[in-house]
PDB file of C-alpha atoms in Angstrom:
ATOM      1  CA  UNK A   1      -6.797   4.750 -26.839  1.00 45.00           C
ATOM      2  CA  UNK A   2      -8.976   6.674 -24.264  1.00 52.00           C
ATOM      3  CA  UNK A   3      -7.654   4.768 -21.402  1.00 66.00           C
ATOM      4  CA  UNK A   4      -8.911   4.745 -17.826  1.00 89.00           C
ATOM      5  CA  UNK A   5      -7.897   3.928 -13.905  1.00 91.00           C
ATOM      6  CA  UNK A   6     -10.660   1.011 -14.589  1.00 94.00           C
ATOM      7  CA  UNK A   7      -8.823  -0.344 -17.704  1.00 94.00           C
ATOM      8  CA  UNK A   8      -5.218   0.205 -16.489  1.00 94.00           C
ATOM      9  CA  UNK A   9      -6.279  -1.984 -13.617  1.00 95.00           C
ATOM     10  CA  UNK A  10      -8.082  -4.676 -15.664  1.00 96.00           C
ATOM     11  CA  UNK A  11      -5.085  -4.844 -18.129  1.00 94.00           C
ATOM     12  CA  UNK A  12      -2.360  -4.841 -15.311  1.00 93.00           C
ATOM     13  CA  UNK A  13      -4.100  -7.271 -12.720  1.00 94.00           C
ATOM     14  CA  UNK A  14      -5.099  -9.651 -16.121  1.00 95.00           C
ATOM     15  CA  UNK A  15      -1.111  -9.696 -16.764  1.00 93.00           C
ATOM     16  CA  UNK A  16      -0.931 -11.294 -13.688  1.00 93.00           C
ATOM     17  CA  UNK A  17      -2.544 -14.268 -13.630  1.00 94.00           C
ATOM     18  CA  UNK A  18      -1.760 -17.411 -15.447  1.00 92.00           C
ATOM     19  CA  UNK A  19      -3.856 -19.779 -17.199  1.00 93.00           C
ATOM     20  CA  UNK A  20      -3.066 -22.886 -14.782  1.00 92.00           C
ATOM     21  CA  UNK A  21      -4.163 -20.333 -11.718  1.00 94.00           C
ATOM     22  CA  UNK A  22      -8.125 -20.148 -12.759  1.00 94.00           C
ATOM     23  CA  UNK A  23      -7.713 -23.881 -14.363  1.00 92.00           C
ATOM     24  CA  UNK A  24      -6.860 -23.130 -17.939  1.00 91.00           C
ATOM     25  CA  UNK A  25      -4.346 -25.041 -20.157  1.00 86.00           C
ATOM     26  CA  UNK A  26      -1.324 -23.522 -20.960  1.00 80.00           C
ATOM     27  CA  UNK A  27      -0.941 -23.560 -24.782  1.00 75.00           C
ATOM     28  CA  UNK A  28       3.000 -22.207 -24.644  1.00 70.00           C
ATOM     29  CA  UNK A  29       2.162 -19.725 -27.717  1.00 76.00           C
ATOM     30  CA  UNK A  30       1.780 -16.419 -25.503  1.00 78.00           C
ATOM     31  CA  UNK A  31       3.382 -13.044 -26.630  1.00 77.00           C
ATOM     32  CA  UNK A  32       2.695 -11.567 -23.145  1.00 77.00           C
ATOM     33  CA  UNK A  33       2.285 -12.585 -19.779  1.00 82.00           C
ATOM     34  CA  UNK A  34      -0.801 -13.531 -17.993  1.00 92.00           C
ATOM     35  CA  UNK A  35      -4.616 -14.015 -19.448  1.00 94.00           C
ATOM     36  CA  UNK A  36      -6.392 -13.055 -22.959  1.00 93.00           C
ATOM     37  CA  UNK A  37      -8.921 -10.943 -22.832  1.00 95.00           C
ATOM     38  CA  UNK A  38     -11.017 -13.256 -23.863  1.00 95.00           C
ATOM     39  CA  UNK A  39     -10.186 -15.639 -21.233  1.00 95.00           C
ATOM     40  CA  UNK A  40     -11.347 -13.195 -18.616  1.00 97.00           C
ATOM     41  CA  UNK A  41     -14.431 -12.716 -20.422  1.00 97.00           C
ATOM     42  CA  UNK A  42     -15.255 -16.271 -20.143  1.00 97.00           C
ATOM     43  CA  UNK A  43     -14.855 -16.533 -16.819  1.00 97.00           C
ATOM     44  CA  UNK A  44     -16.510 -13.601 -16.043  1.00 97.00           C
ATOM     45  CA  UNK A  45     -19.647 -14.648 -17.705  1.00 97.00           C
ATOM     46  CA  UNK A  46     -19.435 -11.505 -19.749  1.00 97.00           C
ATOM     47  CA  UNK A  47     -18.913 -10.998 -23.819  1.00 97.00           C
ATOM     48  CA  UNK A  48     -15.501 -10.147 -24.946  1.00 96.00           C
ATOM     49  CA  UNK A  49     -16.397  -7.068 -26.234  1.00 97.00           C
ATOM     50  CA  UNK A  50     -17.861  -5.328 -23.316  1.00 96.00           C
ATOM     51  CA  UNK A  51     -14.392  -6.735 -21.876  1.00 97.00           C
ATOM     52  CA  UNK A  52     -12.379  -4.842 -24.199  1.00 96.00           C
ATOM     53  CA  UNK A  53     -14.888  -1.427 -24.200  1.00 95.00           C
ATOM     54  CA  UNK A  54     -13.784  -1.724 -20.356  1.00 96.00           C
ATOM     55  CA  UNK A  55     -10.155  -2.089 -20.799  1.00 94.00           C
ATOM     56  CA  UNK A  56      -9.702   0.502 -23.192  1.00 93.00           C
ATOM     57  CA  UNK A  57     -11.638   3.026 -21.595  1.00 91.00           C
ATOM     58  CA  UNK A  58     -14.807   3.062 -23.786  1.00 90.00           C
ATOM     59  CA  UNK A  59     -17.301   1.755 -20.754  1.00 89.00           C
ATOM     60  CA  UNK A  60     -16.559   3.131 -17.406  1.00 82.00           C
ATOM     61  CA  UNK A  61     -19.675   2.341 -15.397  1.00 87.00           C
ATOM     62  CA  UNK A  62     -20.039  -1.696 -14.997  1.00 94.00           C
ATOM     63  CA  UNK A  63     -22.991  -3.121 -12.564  1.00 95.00           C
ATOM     64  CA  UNK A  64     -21.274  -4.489  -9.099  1.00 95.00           C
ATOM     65  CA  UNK A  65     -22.413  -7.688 -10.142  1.00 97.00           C
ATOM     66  CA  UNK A  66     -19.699  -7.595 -13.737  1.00 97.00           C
ATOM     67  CA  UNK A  67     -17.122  -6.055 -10.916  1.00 97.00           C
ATOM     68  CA  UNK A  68     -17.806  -8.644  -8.756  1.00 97.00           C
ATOM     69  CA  UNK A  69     -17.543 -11.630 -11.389  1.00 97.00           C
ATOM     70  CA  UNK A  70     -13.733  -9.637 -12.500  1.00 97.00           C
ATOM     71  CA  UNK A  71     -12.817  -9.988  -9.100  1.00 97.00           C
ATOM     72  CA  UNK A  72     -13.428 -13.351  -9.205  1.00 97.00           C
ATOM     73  CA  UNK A  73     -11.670 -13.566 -12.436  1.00 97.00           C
ATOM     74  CA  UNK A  74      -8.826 -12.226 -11.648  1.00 97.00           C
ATOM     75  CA  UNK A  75      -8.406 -13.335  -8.348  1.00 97.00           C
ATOM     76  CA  UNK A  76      -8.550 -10.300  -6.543  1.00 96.00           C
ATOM     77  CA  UNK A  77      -8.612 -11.020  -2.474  1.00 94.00           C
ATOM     78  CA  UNK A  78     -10.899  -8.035  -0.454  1.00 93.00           C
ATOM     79  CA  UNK A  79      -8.714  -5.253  -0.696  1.00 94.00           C
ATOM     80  CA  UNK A  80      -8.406  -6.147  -4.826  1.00 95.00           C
ATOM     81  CA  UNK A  81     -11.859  -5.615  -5.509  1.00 96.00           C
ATOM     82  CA  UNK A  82     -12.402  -2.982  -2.646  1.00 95.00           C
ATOM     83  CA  UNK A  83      -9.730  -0.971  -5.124  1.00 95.00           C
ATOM     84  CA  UNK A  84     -12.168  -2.066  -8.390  1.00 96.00           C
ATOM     85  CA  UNK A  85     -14.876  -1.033  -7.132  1.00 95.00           C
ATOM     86  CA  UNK A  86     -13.641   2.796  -5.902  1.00 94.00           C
ATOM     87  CA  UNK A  87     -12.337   2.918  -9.442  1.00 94.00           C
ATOM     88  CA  UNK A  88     -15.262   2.080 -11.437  1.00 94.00           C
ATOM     89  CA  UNK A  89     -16.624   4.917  -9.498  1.00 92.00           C
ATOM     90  CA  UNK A  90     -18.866   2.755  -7.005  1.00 92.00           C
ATOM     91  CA  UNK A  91     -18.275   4.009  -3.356  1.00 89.00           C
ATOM     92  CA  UNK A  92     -18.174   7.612  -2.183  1.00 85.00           C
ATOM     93  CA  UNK A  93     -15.464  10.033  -2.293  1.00 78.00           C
ATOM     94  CA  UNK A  94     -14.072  11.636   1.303  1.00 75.00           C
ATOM     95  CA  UNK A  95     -15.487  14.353   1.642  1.00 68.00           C
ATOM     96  CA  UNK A  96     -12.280  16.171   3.257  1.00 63.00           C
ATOM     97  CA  UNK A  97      -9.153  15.949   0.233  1.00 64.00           C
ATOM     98  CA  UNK A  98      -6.818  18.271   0.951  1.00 67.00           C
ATOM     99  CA  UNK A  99      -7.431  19.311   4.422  1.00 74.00           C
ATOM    100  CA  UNK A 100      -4.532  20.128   6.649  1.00 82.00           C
ATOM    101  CA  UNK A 101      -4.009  16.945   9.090  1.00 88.00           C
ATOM    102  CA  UNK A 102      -2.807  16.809  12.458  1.00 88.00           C
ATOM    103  CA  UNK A 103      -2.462  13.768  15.317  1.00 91.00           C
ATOM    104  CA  UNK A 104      -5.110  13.741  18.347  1.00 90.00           C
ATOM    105  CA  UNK A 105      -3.334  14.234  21.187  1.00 90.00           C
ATOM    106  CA  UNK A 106      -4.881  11.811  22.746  1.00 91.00           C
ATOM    107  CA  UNK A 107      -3.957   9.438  20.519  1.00 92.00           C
ATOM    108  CA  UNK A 108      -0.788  10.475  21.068  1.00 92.00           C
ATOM    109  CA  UNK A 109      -0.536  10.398  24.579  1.00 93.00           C
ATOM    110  CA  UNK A 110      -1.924   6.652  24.359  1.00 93.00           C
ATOM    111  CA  UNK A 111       0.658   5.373  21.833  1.00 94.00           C
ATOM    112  CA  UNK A 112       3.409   7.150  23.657  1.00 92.00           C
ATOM    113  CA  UNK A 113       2.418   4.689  27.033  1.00 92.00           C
ATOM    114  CA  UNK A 114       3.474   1.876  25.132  1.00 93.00           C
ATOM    115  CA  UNK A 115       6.962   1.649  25.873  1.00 88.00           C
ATOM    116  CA  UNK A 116       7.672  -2.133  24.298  1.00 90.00           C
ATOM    117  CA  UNK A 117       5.707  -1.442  21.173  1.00 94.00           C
ATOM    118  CA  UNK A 118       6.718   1.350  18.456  1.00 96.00           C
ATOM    119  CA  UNK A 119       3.903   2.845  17.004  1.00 97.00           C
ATOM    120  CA  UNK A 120       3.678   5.254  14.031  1.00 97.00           C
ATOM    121  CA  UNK A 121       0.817   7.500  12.792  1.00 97.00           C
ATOM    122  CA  UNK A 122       0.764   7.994   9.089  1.00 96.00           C
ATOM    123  CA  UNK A 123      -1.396  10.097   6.860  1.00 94.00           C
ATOM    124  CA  UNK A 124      -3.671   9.715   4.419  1.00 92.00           C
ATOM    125  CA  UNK A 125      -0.252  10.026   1.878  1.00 95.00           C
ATOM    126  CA  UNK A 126       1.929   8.066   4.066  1.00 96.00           C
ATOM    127  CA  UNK A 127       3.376  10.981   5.755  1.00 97.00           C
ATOM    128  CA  UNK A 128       4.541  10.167   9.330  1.00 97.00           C
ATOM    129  CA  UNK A 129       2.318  12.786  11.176  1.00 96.00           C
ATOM    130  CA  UNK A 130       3.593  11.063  15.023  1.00 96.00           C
ATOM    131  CA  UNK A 131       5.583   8.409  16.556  1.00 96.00           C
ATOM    132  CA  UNK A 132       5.907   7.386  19.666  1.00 95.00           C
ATOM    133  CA  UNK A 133       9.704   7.372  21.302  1.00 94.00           C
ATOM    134  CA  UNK A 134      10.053   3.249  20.756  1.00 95.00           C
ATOM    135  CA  UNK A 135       8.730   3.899  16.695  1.00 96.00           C
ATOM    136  CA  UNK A 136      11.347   6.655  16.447  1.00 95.00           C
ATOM    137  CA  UNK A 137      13.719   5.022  17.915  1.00 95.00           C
ATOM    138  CA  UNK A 138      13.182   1.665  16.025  1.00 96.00           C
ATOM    139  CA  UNK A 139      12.856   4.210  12.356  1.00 96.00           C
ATOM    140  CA  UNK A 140      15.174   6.494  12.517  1.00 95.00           C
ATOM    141  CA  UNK A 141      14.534   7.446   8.928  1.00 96.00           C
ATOM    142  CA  UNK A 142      10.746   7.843   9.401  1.00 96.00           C
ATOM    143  CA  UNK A 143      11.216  10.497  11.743  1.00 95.00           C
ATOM    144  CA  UNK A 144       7.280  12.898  12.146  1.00 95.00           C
ATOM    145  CA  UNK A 145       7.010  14.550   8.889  1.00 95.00           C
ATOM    146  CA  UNK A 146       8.986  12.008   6.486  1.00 97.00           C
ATOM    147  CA  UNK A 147       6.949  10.301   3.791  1.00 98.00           C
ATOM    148  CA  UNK A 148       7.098   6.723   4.113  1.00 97.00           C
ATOM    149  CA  UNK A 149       7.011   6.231   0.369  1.00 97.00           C
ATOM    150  CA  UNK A 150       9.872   9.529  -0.391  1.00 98.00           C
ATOM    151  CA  UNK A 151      11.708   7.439   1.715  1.00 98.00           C
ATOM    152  CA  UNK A 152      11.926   4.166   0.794  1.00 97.00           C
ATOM    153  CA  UNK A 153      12.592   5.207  -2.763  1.00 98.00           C
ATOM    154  CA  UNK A 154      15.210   8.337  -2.680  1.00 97.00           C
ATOM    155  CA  UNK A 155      16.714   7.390   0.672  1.00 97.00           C
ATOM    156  CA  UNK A 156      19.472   5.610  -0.517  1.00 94.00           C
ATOM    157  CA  UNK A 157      20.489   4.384   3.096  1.00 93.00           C
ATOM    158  CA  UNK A 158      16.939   2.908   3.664  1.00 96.00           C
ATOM    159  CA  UNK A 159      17.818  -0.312   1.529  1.00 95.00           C
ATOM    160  CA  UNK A 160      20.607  -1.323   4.155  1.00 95.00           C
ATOM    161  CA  UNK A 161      17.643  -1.202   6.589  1.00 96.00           C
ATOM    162  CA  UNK A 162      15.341  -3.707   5.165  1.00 96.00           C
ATOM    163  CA  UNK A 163      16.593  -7.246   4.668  1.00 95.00           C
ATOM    164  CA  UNK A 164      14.316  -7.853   1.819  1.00 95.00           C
ATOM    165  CA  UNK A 165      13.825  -4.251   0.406  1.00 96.00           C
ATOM    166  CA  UNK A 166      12.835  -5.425  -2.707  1.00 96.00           C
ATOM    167  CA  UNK A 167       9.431  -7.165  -0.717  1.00 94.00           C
ATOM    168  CA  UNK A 168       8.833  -4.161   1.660  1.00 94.00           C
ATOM    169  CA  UNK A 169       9.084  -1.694  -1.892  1.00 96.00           C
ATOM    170  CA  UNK A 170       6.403  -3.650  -3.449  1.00 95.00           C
ATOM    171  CA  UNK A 171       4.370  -3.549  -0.143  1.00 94.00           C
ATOM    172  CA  UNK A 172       4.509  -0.050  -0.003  1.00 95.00           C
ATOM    173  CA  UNK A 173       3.488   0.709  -3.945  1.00 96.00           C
ATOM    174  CA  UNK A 174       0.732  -1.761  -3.201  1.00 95.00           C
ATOM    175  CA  UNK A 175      -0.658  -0.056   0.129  1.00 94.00           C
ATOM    176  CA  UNK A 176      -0.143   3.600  -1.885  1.00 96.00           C
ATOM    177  CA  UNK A 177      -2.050   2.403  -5.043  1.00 95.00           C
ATOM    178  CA  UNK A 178      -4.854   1.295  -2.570  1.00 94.00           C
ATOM    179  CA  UNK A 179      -4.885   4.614  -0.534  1.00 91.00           C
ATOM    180  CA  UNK A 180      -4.507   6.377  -3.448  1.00 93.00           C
ATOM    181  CA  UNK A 181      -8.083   4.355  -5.242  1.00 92.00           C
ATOM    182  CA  UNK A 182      -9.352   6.034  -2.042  1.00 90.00           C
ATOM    183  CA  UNK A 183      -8.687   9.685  -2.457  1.00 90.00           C
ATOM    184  CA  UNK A 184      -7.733  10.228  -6.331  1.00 90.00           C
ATOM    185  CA  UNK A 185      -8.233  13.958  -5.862  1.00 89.00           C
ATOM    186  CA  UNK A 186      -6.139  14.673  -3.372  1.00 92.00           C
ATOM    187  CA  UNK A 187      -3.391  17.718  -3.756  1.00 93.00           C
ATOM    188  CA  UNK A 188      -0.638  15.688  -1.356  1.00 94.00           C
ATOM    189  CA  UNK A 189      -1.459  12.216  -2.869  1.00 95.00           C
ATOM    190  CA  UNK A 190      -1.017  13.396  -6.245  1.00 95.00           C
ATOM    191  CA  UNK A 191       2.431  15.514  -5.433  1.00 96.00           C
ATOM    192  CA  UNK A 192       3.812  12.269  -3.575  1.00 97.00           C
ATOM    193  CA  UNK A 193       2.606  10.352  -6.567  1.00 97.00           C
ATOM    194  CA  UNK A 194       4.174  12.603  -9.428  1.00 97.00           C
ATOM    195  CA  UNK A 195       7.826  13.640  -7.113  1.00 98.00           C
ATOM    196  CA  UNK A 196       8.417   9.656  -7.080  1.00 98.00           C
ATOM    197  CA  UNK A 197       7.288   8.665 -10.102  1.00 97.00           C
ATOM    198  CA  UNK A 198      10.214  11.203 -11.850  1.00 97.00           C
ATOM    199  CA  UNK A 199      12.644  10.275  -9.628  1.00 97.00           C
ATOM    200  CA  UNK A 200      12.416   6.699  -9.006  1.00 97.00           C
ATOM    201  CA  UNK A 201      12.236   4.038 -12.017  1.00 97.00           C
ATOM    202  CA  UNK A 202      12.133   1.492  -9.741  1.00 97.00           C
ATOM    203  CA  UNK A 203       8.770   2.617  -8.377  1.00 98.00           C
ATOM    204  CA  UNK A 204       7.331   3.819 -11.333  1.00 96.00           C
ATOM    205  CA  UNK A 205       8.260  -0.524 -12.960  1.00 95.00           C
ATOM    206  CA  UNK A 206       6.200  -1.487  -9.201  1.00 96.00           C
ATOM    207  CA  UNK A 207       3.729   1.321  -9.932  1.00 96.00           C
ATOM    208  CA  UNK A 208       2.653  -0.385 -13.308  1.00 92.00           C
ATOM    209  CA  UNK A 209       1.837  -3.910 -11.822  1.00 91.00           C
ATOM    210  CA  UNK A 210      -1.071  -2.488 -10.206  1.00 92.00           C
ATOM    211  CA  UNK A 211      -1.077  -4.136  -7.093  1.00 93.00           C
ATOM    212  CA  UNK A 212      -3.033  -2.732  -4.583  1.00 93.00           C
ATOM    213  CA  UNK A 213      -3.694  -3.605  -1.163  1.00 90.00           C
ATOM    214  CA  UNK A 214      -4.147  -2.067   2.679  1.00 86.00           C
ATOM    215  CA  UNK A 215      -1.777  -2.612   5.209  1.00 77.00           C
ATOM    216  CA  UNK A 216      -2.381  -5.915   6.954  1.00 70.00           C
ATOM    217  CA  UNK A 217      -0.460  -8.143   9.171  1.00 65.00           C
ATOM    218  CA  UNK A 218       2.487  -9.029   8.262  1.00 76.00           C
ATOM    219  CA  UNK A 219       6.530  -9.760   9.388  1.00 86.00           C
ATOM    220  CA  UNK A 220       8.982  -7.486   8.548  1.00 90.00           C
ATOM    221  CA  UNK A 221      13.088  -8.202   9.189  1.00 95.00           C
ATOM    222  CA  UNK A 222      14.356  -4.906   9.796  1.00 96.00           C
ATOM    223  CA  UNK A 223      18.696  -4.124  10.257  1.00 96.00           C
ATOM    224  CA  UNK A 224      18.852  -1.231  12.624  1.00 95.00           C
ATOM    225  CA  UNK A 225      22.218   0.210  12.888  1.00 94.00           C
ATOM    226  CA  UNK A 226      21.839   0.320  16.735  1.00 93.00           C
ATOM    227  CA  UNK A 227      20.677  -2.892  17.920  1.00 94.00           C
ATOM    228  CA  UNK A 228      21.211  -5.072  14.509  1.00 95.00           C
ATOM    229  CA  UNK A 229      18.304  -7.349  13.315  1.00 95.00           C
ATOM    230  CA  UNK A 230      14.652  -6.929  14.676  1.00 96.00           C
ATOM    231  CA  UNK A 231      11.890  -8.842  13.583  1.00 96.00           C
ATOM    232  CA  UNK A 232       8.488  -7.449  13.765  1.00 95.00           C
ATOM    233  CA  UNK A 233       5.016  -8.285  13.392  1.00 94.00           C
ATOM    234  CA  UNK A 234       2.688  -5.013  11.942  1.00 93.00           C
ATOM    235  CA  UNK A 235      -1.153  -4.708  12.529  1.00 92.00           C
ATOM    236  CA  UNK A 236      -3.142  -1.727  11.256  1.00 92.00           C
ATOM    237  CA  UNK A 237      -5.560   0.433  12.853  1.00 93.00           C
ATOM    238  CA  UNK A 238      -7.963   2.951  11.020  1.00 91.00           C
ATOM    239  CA  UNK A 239      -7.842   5.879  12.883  1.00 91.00           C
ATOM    240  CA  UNK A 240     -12.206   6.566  12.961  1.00 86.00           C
ATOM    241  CA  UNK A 241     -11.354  10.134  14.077  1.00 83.00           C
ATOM    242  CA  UNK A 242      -9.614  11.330  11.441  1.00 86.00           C
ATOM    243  CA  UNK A 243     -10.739   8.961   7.953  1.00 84.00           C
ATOM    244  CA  UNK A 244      -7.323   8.513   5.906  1.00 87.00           C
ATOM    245  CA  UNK A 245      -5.114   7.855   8.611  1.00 92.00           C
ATOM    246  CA  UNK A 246      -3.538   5.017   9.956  1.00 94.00           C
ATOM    247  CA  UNK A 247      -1.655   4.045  13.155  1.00 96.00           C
ATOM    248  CA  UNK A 248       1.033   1.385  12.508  1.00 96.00           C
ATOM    249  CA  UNK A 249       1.695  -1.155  15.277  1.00 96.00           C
ATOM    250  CA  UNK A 250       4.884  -3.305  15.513  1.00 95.00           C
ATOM    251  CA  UNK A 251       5.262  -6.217  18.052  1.00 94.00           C
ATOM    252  CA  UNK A 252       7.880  -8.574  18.905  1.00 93.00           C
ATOM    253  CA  UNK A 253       7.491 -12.017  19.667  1.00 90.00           C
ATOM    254  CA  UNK A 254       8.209 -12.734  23.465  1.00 90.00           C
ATOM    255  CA  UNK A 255      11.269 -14.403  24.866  1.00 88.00           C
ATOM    256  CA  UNK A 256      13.329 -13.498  20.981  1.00 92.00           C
ATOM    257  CA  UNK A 257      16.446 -11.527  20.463  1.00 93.00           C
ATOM    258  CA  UNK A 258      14.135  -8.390  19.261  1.00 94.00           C
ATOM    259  CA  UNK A 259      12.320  -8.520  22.308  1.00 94.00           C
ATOM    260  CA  UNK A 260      15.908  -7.281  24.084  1.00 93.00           C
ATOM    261  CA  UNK A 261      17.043  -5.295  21.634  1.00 94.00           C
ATOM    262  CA  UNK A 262      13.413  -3.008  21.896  1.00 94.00           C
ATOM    263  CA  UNK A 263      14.116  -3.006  25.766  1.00 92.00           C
ATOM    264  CA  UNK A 264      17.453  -1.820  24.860  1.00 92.00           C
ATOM    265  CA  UNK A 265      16.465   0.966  22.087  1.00 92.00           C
ATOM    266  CA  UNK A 266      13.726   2.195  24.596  1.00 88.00           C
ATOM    267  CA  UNK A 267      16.741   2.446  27.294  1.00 88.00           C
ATOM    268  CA  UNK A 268      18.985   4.391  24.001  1.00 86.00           C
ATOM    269  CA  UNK A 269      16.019   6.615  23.365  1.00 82.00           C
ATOM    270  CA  UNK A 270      15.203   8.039  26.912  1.00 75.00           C
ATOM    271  CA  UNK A 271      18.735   8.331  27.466  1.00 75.00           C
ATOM    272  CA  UNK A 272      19.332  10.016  24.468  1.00 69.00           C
ATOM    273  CA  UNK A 273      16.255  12.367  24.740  1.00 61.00           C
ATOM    274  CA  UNK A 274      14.936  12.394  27.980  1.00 52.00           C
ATOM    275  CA  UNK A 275      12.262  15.336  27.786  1.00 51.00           C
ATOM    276  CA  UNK A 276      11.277  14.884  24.297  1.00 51.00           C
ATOM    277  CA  UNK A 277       7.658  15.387  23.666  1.00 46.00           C
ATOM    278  CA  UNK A 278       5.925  15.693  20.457  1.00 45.00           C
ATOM    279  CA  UNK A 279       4.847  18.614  19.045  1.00 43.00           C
TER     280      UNK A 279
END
């Protein structure tokens, strides 16, 4: 079958939905999970065999207005059918893939002002380019120039770390399939993409859902081996300076027992390394 990143998407995101969730009956005679192909047809106003020419591969170039009737199909939400639409081949490649990629200094020097908030700068691969001292202090395994996904799937000690590593794993595959619809050409995605796809099954079973989604708000229940549990709320910032990256901000909620225990890894950190600058 001549596949494609358009049909592999299709087929994986179809697996995912159930009948009752678009307001079908379930019939109990299904050999695998999820919709027909026919079903999404249907509800995408669209004949069933167009519908299979896309999932095998055979018709590559749908109008935005059949992508837009599979997203509603399917139920993607906005990053869902941002990722459809970059693989069908409807919104511009960056123009810079594979160009060396450093941290503005500036933005550096802003971040590191912040001493109740870590912050971390990640690349367009999830490379840590930069932290400030509270974000490497709060992850000491995502230290400047770790890979956020390397890491969460060949660092054994980073599954003591997360209370629910299972949740943040499938966060991360989702935000790296998203990135990745982004910049399909590029040399590091790709070599991040093939080192953990050999080494991890786990992320290679994720990697075949084909979730996909940015990094949005969201709580994360993190066990530091300094300072024990710290809960976090994340927001994400596009850095418009430098297209592909983004800087990671965590918060605590004021007057909680991670609101202490930052005050008391910021005191651990500038004790610990009191001239440290970044590079």
């Amino acid at each position: 079958m001549n596949t494609s990143k358009l049909g592999d998407y299709l087929r994986g995101r179809r697996a995912q939905v159930t009948p009752s969730d678009v307001g079908l009956p379930e019939d109990g005679r299904r050999r695998v999970p999820g919709l027909r192909r026919e079903e999404v047809a249907m509800l995408a106003r669209i004949s069933v065999d167009y519908y299979v020419r896309l999932e095998q591969g055979r018709e590559r170039r749908p109008s935005p207005q059949v992508l837009d009737a599979l997203s509603d199909a399917l139920l993607l939400d906005d990053d869902g059918r941002l990722h459809l639409y970059r693989i069908a081949g409807l919104t511009p490649l960056p123009h810079n893939e594979g160009g060396i990629e450093r941290a503005d200094a500036q933005l550096l020097a802003l971040v590191e002002l912040w001493d109740r908030t870590p912050a971390l700068l990640l690349g367009r691969a999830y490379d840590v380019l930069a932290a400030n001292t509270l974000g490497r202090a709060a992850f000491p395994h995502l230290q400047p120039g770790a890979n956020v996904l390397l890491t969460m799937f060949l660092d054994p000690s980073v599954r003591a770390f997360h209370a629910d590593w299972e949740r943040a794993a499938a966060n991360a595959v989702a935000g790296f399939r998203f990135l990745e619809g982004a910049r399909p050409n590029d040399p590091r995605v790709q070599e991040v993409l093939q080192t953990v796809s050999e080494r991890s099954r786990e992320f290679a079973d994720l990697w075949r859902r084909r979730d996909a989604r940015g990094k949005s708000d969201a709580a994360k229940v993190l066990l530091h081996p300094d300072v024990g549990e710290l809960t976090l709320r994340m927001q994400t910032f596009d850095v418009r300076s430098a297209p592909g990256q983004q800087l990671i901000v965590y918060h605590a909620q004021e007057g909680t027992g991670t609101t202490d225990a930052l005050r008391l890894l910021g005191s651990l950190a500038v004790t610990t390394h009191p001239g440290h600058q970044d590079d």
